[in-house]
CSV table of C-alpha atoms in Angstrom, one decimal:
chain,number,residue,atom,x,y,z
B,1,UNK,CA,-127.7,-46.0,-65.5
B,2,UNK,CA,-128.6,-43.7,-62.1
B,3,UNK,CA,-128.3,-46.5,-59.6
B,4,UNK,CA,-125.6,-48.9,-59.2
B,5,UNK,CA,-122.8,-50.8,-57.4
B,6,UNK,CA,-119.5,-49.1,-57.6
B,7,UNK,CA,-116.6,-52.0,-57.6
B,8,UNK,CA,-112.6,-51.8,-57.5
B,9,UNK,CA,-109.9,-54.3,-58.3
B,10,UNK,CA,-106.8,-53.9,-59.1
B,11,UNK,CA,-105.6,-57.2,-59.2
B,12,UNK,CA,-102.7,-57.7,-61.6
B,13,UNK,CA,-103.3,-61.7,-61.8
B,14,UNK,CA,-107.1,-61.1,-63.4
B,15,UNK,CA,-108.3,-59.9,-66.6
B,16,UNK,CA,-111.0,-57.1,-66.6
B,17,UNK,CA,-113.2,-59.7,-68.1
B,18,UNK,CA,-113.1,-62.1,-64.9
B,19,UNK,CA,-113.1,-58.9,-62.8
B,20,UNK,CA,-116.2,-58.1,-64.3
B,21,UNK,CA,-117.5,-61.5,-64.2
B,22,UNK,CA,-116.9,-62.0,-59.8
B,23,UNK,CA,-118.3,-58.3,-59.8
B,24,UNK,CA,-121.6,-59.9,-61.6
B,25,UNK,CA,-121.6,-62.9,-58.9
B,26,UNK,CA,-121.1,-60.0,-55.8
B,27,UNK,CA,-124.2,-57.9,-57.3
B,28,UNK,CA,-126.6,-60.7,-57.5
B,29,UNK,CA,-125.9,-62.6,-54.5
B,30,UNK,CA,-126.3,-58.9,-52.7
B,31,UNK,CA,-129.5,-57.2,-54.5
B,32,UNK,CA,-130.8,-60.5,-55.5
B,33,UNK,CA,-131.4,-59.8,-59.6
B,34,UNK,CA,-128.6,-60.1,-62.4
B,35,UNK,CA,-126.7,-56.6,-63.8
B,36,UNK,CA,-127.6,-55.2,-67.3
B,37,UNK,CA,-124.6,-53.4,-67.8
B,38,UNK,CA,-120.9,-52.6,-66.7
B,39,UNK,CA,-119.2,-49.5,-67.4
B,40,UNK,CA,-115.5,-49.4,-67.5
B,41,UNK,CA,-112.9,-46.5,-67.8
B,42,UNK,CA,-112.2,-46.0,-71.6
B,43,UNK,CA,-108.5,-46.3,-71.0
B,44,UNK,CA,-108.8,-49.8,-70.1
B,45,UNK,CA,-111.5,-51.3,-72.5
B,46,UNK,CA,-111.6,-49.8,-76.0
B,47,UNK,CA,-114.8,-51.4,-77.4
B,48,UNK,CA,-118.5,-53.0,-75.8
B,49,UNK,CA,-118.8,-57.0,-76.0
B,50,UNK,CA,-121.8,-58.9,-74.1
B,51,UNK,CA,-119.8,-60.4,-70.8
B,52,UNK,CA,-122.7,-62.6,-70.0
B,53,UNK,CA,-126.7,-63.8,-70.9
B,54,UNK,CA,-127.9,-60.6,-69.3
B,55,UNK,CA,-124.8,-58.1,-69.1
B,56,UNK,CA,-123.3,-55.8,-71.6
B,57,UNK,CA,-119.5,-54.3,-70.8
B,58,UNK,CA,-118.7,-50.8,-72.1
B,59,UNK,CA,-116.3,-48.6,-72.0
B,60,UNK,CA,-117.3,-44.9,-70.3
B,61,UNK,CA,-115.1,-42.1,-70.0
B,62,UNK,CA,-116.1,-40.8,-66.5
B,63,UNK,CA,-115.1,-44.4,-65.5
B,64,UNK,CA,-111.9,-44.3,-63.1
B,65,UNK,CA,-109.2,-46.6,-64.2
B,66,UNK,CA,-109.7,-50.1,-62.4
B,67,UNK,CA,-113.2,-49.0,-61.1
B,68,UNK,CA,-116.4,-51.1,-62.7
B,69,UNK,CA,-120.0,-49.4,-62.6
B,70,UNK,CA,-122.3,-52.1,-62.5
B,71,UNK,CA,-126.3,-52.3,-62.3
B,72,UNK,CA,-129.6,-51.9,-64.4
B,73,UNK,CA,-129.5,-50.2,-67.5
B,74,UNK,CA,-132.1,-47.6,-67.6
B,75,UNK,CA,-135.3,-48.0,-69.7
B,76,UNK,CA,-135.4,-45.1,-72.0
């Protein structure tokens, strides 16, 4: 992924799975199509799962703890 929407939250009270999930609801009410993928820091989630009918969560090591890259997988 080149191109995407950076989000933070560090909310104690929410899993990373419903941070991901309002993240997914920001991104397509702002650029008007769903997210492919999510990348989270490796520290924080250990394996991928599908998060949604369009959107696959990984893990990435560049990936700042709390931080959630989200956007349109590339292509290739």
């Amino acid at each position: 992924m080149n191109r995407g929407m950076l989000w933070f939250d560090k909310n104690p009270q929410t899993s990373i799975i419903q941070k991901v999930e309002i993240a997914i609801e920001y991104y397509t009410r702002k650029y008007g199509t769903k997210p492919t993928l999510c990348l989270a820091s490796s520290k924080q989630l250990k394996t991928s799962c599908k998060i949604s009918d369009t959107t696959w969560l990984q893990p990435y090591k560049s990936i700042p703890n709390w931080h959630f890259w989200i956007g349109q997988q590339d292509k290739s």
